[in-house]
GROMACS .gro file of C-alpha atoms in nm:
model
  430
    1UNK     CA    1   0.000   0.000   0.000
    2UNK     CA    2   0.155   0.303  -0.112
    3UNK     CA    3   0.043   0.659   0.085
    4UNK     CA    4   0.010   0.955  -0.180
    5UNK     CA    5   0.156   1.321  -0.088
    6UNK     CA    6   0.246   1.617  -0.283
    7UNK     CA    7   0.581   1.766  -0.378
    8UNK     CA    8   0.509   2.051  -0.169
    9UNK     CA    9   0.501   1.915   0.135
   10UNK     CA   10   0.877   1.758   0.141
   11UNK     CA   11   1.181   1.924   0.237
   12UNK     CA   12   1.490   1.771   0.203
   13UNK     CA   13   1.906   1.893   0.253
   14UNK     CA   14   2.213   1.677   0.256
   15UNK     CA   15   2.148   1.448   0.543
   16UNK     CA   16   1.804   1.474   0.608
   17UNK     CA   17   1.434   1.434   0.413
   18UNK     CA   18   1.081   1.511   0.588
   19UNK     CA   19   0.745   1.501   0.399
   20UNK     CA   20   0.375   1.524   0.510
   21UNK     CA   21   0.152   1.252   0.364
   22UNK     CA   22  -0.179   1.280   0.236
   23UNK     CA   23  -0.297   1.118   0.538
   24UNK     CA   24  -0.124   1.365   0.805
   25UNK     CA   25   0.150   1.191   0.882
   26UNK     CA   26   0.462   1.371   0.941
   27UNK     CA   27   0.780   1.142   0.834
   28UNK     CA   28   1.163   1.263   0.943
   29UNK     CA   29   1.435   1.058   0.795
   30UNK     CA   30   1.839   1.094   0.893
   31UNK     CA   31   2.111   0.871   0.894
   32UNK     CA   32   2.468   0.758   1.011
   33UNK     CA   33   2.716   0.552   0.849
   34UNK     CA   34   2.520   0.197   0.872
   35UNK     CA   35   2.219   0.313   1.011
   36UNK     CA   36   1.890   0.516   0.935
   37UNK     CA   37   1.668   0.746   1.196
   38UNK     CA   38   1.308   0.770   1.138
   39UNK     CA   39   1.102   1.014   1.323
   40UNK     CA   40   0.706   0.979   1.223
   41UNK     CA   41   0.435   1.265   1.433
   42UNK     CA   42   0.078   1.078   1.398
   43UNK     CA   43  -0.216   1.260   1.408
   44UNK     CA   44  -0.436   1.052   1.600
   45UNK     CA   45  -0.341   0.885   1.947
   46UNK     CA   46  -0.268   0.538   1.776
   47UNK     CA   47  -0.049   0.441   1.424
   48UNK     CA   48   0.066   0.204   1.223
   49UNK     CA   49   0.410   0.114   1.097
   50UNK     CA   50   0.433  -0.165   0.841
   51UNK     CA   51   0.762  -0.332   0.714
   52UNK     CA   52   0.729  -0.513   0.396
   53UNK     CA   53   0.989  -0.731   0.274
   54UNK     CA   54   0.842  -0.789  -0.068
   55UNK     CA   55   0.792  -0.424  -0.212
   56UNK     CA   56   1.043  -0.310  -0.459
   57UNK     CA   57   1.060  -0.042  -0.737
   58UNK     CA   58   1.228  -0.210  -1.020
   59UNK     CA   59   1.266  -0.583  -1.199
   60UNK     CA   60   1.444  -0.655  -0.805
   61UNK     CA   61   1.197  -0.949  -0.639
   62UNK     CA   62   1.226  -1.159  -0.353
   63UNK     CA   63   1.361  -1.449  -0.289
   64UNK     CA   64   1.370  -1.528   0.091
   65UNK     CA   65   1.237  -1.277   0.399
   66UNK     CA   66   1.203  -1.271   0.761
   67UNK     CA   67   1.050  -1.065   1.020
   68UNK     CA   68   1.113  -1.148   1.370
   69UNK     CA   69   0.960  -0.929   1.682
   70UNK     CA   70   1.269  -1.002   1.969
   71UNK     CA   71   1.065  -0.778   2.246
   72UNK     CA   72   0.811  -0.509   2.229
   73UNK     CA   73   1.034  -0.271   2.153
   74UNK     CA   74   1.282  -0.452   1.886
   75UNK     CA   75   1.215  -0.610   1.521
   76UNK     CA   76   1.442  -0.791   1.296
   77UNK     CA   77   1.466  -0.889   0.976
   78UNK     CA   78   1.588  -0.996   0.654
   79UNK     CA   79   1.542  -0.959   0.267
   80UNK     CA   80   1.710  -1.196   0.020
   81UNK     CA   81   1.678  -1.082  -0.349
   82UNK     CA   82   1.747  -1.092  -0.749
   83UNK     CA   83   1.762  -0.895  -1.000
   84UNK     CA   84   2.053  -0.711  -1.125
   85UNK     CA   85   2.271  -0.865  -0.900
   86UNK     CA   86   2.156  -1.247  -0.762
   87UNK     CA   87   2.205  -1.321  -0.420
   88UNK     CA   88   2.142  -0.970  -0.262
   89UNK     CA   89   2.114  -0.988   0.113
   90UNK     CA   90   2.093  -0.699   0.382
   91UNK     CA   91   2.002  -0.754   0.732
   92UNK     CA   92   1.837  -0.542   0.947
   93UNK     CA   93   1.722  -0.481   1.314
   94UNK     CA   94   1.498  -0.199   1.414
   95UNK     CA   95   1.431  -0.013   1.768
   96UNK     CA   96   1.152   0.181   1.864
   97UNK     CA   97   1.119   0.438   2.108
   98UNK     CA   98   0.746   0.318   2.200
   99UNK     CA   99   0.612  -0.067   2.275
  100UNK     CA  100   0.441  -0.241   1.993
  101UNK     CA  101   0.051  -0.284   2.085
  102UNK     CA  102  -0.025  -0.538   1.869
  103UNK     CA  103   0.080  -0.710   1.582
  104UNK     CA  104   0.000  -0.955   1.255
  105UNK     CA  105   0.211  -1.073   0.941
  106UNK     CA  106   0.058  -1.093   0.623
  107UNK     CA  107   0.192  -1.227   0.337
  108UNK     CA  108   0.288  -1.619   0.217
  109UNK     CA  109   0.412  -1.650   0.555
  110UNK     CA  110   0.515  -1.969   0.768
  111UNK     CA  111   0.429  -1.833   1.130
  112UNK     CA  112   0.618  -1.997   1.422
  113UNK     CA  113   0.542  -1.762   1.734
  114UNK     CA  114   0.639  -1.398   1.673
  115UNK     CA  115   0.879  -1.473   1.343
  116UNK     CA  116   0.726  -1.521   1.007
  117UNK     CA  117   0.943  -1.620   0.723
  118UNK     CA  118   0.853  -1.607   0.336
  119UNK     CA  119   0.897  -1.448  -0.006
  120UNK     CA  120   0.666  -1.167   0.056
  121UNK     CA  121   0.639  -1.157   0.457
  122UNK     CA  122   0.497  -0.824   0.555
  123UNK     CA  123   0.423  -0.722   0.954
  124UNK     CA  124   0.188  -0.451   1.045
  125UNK     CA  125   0.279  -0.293   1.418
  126UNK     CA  126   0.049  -0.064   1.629
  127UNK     CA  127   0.155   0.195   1.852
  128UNK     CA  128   0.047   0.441   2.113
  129UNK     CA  129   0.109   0.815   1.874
  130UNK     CA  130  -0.011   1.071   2.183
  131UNK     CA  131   0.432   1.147   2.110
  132UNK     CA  132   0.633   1.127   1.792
  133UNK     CA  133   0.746   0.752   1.714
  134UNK     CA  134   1.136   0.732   1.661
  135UNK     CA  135   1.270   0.413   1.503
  136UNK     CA  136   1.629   0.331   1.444
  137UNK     CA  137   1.684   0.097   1.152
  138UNK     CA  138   2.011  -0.039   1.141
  139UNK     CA  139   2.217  -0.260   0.825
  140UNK     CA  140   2.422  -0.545   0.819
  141UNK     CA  141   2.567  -0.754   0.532
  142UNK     CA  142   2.629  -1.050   0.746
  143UNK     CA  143   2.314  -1.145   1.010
  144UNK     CA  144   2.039  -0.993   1.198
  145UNK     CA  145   2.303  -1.036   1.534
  146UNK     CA  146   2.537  -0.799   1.340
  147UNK     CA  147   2.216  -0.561   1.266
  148UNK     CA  148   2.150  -0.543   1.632
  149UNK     CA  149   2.521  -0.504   1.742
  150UNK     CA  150   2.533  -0.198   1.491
  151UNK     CA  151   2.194  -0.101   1.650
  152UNK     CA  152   2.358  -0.075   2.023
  153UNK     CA  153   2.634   0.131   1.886
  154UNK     CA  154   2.395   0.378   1.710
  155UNK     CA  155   2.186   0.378   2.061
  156UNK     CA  156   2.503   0.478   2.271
  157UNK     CA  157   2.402   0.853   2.390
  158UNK     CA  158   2.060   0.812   2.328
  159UNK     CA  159   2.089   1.052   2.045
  160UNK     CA  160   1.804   1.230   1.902
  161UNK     CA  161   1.705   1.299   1.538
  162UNK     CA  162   1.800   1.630   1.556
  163UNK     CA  163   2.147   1.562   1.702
  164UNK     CA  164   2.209   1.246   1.431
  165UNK     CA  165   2.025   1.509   1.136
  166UNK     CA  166   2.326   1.784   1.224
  167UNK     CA  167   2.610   1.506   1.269
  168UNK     CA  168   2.517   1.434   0.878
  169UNK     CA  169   2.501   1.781   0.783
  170UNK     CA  170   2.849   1.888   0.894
  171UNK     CA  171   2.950   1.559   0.709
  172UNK     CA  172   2.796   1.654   0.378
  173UNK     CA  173   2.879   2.032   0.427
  174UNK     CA  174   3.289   1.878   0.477
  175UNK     CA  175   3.236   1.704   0.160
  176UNK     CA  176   3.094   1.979  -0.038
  177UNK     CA  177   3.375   2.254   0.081
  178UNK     CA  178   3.613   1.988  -0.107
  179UNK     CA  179   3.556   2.241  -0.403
  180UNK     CA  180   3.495   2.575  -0.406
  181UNK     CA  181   3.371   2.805  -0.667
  182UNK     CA  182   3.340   3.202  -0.717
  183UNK     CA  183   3.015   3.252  -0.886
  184UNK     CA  184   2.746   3.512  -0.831
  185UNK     CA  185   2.497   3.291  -1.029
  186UNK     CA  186   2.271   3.123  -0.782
  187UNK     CA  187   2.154   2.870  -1.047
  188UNK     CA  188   2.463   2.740  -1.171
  189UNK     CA  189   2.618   2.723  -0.815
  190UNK     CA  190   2.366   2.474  -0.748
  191UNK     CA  191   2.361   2.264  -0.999
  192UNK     CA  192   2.724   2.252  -0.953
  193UNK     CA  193   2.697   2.126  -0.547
  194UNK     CA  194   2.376   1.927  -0.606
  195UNK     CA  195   2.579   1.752  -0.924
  196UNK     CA  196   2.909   1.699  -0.653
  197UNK     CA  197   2.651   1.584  -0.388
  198UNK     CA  198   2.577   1.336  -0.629
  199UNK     CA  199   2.930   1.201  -0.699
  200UNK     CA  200   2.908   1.028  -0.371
  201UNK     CA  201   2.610   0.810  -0.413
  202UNK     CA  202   2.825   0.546  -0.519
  203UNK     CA  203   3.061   0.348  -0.454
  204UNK     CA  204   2.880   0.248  -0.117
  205UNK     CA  205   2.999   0.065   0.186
  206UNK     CA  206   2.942  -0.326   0.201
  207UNK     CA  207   3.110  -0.414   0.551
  208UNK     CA  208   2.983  -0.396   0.889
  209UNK     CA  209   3.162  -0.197   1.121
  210UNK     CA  210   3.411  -0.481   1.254
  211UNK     CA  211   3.481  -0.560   0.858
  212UNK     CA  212   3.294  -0.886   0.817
  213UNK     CA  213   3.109  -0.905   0.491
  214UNK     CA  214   2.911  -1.138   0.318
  215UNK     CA  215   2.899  -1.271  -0.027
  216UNK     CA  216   2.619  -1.336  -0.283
  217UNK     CA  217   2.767  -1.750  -0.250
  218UNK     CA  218   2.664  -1.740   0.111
  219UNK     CA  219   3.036  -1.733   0.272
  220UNK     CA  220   3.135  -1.513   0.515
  221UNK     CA  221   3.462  -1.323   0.491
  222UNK     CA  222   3.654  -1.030   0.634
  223UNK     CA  223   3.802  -0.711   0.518
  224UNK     CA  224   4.052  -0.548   0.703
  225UNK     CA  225   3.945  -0.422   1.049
  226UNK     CA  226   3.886  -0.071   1.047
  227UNK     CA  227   3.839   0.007   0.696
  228UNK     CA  228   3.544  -0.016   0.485
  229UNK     CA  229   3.493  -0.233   0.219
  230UNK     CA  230   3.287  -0.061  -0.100
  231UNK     CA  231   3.038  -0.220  -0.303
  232UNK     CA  232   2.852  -0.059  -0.662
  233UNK     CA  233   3.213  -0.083  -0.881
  234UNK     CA  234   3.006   0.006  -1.212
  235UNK     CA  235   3.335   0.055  -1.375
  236UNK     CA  236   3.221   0.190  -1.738
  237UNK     CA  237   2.988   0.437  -1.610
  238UNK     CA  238   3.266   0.616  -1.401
  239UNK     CA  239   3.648   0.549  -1.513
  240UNK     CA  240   3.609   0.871  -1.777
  241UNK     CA  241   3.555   1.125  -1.512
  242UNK     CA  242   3.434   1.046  -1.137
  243UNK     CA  243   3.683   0.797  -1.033
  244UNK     CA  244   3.975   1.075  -1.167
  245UNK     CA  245   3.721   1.294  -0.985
  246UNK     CA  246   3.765   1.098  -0.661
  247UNK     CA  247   4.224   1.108  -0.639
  248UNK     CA  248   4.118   1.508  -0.567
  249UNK     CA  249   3.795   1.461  -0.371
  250UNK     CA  250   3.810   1.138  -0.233
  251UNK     CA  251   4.220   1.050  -0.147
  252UNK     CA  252   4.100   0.913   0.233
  253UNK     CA  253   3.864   0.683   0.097
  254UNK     CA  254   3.991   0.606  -0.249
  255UNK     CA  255   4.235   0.373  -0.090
  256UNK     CA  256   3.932   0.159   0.065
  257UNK     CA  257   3.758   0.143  -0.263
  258UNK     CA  258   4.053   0.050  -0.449
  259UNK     CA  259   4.110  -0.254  -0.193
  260UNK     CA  260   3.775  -0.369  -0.243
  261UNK     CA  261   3.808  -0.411  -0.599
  262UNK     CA  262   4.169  -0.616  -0.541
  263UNK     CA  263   3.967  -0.781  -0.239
  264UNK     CA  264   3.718  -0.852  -0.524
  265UNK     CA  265   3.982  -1.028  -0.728
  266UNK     CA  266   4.071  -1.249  -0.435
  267UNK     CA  267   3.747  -1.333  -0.402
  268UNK     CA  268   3.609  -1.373  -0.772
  269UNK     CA  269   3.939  -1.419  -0.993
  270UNK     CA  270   3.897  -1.085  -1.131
  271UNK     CA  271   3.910  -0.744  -1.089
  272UNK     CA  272   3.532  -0.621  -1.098
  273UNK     CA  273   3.360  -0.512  -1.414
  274UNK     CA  274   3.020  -0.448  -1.277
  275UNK     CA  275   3.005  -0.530  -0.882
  276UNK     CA  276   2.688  -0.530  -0.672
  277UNK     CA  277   2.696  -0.730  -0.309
  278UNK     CA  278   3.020  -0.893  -0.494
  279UNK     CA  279   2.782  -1.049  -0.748
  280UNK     CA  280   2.979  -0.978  -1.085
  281UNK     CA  281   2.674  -0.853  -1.330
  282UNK     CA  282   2.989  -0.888  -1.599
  283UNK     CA  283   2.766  -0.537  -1.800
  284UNK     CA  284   2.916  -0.333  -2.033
  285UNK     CA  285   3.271  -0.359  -2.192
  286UNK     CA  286   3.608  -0.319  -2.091
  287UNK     CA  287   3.792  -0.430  -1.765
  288UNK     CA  288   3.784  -0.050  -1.633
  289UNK     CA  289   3.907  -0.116  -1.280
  290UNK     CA  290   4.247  -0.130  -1.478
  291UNK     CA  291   4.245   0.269  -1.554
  292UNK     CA  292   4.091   0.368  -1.223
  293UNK     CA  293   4.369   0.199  -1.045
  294UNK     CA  294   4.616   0.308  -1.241
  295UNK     CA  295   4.528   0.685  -1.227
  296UNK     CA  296   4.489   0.615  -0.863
  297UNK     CA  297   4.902   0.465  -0.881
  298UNK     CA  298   5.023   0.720  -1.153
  299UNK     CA  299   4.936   0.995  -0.914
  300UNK     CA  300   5.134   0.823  -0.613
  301UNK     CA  301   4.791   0.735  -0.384
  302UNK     CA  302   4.918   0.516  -0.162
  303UNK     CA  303   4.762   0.272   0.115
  304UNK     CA  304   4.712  -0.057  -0.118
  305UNK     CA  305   4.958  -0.266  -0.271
  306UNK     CA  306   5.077  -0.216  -0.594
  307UNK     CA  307   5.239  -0.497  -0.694
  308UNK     CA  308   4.885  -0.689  -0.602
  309UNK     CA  309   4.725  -0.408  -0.823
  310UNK     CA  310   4.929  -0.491  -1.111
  311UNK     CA  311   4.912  -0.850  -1.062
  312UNK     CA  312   4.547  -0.779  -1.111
  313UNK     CA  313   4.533  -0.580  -1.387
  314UNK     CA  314   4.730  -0.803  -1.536
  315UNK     CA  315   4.512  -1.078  -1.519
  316UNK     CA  316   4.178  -0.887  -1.663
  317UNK     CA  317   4.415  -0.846  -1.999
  318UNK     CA  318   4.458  -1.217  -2.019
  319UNK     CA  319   4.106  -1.306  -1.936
  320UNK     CA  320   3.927  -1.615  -2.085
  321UNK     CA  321   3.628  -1.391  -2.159
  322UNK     CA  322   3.453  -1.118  -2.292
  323UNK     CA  323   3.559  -1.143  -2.613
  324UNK     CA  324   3.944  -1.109  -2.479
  325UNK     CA  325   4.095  -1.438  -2.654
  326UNK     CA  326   4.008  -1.305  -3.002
  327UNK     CA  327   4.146  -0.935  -2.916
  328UNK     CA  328   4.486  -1.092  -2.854
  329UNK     CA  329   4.443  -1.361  -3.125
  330UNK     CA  330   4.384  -1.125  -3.433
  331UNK     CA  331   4.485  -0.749  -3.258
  332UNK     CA  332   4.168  -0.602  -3.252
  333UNK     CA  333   3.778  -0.790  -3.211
  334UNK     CA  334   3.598  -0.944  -3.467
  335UNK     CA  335   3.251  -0.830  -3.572
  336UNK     CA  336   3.178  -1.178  -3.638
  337UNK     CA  337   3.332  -1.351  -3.315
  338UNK     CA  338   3.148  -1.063  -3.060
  339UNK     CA  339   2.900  -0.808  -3.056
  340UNK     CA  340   3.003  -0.406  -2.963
  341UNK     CA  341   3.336  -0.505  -3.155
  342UNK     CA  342   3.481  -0.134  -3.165
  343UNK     CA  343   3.339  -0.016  -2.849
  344UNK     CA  344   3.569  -0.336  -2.683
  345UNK     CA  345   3.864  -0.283  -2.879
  346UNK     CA  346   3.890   0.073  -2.863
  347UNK     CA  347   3.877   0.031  -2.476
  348UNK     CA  348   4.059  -0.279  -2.463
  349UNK     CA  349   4.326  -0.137  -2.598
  350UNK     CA  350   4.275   0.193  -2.399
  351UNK     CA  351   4.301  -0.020  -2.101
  352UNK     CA  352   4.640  -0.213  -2.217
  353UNK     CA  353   4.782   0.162  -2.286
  354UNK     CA  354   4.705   0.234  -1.849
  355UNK     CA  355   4.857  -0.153  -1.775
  356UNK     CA  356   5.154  -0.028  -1.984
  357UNK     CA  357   5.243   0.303  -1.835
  358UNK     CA  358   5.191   0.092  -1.465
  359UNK     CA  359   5.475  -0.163  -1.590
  360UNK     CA  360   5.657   0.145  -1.658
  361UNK     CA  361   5.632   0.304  -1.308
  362UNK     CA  362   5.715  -0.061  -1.179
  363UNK     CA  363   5.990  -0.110  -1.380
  364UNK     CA  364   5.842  -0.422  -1.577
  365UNK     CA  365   6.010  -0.321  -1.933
  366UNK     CA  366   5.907  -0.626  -2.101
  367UNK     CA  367   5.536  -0.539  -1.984
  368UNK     CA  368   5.555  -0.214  -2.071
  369UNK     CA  369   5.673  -0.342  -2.423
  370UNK     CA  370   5.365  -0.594  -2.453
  371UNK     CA  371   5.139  -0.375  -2.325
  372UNK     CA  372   5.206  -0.067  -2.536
  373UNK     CA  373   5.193  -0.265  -2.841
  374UNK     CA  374   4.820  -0.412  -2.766
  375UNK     CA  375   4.723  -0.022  -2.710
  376UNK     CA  376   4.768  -0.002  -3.109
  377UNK     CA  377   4.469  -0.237  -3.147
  378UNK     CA  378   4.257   0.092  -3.224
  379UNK     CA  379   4.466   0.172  -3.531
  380UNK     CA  380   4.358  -0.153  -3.693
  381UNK     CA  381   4.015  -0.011  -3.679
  382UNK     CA  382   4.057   0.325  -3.846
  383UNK     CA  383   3.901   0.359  -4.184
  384UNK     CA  384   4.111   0.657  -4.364
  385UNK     CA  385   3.882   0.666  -4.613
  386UNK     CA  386   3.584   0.755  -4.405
  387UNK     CA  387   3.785   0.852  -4.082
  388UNK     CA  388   3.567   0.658  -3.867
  389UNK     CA  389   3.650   0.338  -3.644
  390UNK     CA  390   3.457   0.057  -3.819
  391UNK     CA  391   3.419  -0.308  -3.708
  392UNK     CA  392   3.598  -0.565  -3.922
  393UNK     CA  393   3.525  -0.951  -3.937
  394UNK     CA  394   3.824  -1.192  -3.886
  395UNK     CA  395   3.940  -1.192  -4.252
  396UNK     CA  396   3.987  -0.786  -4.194
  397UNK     CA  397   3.725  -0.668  -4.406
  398UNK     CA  398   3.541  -0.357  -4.249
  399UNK     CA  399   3.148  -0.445  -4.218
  400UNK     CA  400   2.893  -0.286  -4.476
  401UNK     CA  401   2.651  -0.118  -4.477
  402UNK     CA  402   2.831   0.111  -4.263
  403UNK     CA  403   2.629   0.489  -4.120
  404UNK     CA  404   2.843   0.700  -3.885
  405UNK     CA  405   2.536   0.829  -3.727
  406UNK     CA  406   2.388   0.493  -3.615
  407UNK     CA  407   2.345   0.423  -3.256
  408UNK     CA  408   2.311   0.060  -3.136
  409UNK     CA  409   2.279  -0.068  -2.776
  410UNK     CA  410   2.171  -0.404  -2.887
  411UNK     CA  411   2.454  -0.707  -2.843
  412UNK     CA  412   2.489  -0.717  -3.198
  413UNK     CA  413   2.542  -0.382  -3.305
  414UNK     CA  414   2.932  -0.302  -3.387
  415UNK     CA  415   2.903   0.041  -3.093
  416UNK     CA  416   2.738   0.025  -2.752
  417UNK     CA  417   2.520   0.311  -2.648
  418UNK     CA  418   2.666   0.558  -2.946
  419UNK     CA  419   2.805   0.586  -3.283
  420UNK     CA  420   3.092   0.579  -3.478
  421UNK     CA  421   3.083   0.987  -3.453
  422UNK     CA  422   3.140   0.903  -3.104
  423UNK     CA  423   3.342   0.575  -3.039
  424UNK     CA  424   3.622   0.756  -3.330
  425UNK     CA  425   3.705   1.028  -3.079
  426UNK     CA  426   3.740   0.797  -2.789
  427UNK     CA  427   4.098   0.791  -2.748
  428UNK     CA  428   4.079   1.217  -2.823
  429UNK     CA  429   3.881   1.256  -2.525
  430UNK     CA  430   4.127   0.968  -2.306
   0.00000   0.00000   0.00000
């Protein structure tokens, strides 16, 4: 059930998000590092809270849920899922600062005292409302025990809303000073801070607070204590311009994200492509954690191992996917061996050029050699006659009909979300 309200009734800042519903219901949301504040004013002297461990907003579904009332005052929980990534799981346990009245699951539940387990397993709680209702809801990766741990820490000082809503606005107003511009336009300045506000939706953080993390094949592992391992590495979105964004913005954390993706290859066997809950979605082309941890190492970031790193990067080039065999084997991709043939070798061999100038800095000549010399790929796919990159099959013939102003997304089409107008200036704009 879904509670309509109007856009005029929200207000919302870095850190914090209120609305009125239709219904007069006053919601306050904040938030901490691993855990969210909720603050909802009732109108009447009784209200209802319900958790739903079905809904979702996209192709995501269900797989597994549980709802679990521990006392009157605690609930716990947890949602297994598919979609985008498979084997999703997040944890949760959630305080409230008034005793549940009464209680019922709905749903295709399995009911065994106060815990209901199931696919869709919903829970609707009562409450006395004469006072606003706080609830902290707090995450883990690992188990609801882990929720609840991370629940006692966000209870130590009994803080309020208010007190958690300011600790997150100093945090976003730190990030935001990270740049500063001299404008007297209003407009543009923020468009500018809401567009940096928005460079730090992703990556996110995985790990519980001790470091103990848990993967989509059911194992749990653990990063290194006292740092925070990322999840949301979706490397061809972001390798252009955020992540060389992030060695200005982001140098304290960059080291943390770059350790989860080499934390990824120990896990997985590869550096990540597309990571989500360390499910590899394997979307889009390229291995692009290559160039973000290289710019990271070019610019002397420290705080991970670079001989790891290169041992990595080293290993997406030799790959025994993704169309990689038949880059090496003929110097560029074959239309007629893979799909998005001059999208991949254009950033293939982009990719190869960043492995190369890391084999310099490490003093691996014979690398450096190897490498540089796959970075020519692209050249094999320049047409002088029409001055576009085309797609050749494996005899070397380019592919007719041939329009420059084509775009293709489908896994058949020779360019991947543009044209050759586009994919030619590639290595201009690199």
């Amino acid at each position: 059930m879904k509670i309509p309200f109007s856009h005029s009734n929200e207000k919302a800042k870095p850190g914090y998000y209120a609305v009125l519903l239709d219904n007069k219901v006053n919601c306050e949301l904040t938030v901490s590092e691993r855990s969210g504040f909720h603050r909802y004013t009732f109108p009447g002297e009784k209200g209802w809270l319900r958790f739903d461990m079905g809904f979702r907003i996209n192709w995501d579904k269900s797989t597994d849920g549980m709802l679990q009332l521990v006392d009157a005052y605690t609930l716990v929980g947890y949602r297994y899922s598919t979609g985008w990534a498979k084997g999703q799981k997040v944890y949760f346990a959630a305080r409230f600062s008034s005793p549940v009245l009464k209680y019922f699951f709905v749903g295709d539940t399995a009911l065994t005292g106060n815990r209901a387990d199931g696919k869709e397993v919903k829970v609707a709680l009562e409450f006395a409302t004469t006072k606003p209702l706080d609830v902290i809801v707090s995450l883990s990766s690992v188990s609801t025990d882990k929720a609840l741990a991370e629940m006692r820490t966000a209870l130590m000082g009994n803080p309020s809303i208010g007190t958690i809503s300011r600790q997150a606005e100093k945090l976003w107003e730190k990030e935001l000073q990270k740049i500063k511009i001299n404008t007297n336009d209003k407009a543009f300045a923020t468009k500018f801070y809401s567009s940096l506000y928005r460079t730090c939706m992703a990556p996110v953080i995985h790990s519980d607070a001790d470091g103990a993390y848990q993967t989509h094949d059911n194992k749990q592992l653990q990063f290194t204590k006292g740092k925070n391992k990322y999840t949301i590495f979706s490397q061809w979105d972001v390798f252009r311009a955020l992540n060389p964004l992030f060695t200005v913005t982001q140098t304290e954390r960059l080291p943390d994200m770059i350790n989860s993706m080499l934390q990824l290859y120990e896990d997985n066997g590869l550096l990540p492509v597309w990571d989500i809950s360390t499910w590899e979605a394997n979307t889009m082309t390229g291995y692009h954690s290559v160039p973000i941890i290289a710019d990271a190492m070019l610019k002397g970031i420290k705080g991970f191992d670079y001989e790891k790193a290169y041992e990595a990067m080293r290993k997406s080039a030799f790959q025994n996917q993704r169309g990689t065999p038949d880059y090496i084997k003929y110097g560029y991709l074959p239309q007629d061996k893979h799909g998005w043939s001059v999208t991949i070798t254009l950033e293939y061999a982009f990719d190869d050029w960043c492995i190369s100038q890391v084999a310099k800095l490490l003093g691996k000549t014979d690398d450096y050699n190897l490498f540089m010399n796959r970075a020519m790929s692209y050249k094999k796919l320049f047409d002088v006659q029409t001055g576009f990159m085309r797609s050749k099959n494996s005899e070397g013939k380019f592919i007719e009909p041939f329009d420059p102003l084509l775009s293709e997304h489908g896994f058949e089409g020779q360019y991947i979300e543009g044209t050759a107008w586009q994919h030619s200036f590639l290595y201009r704009m690199m």
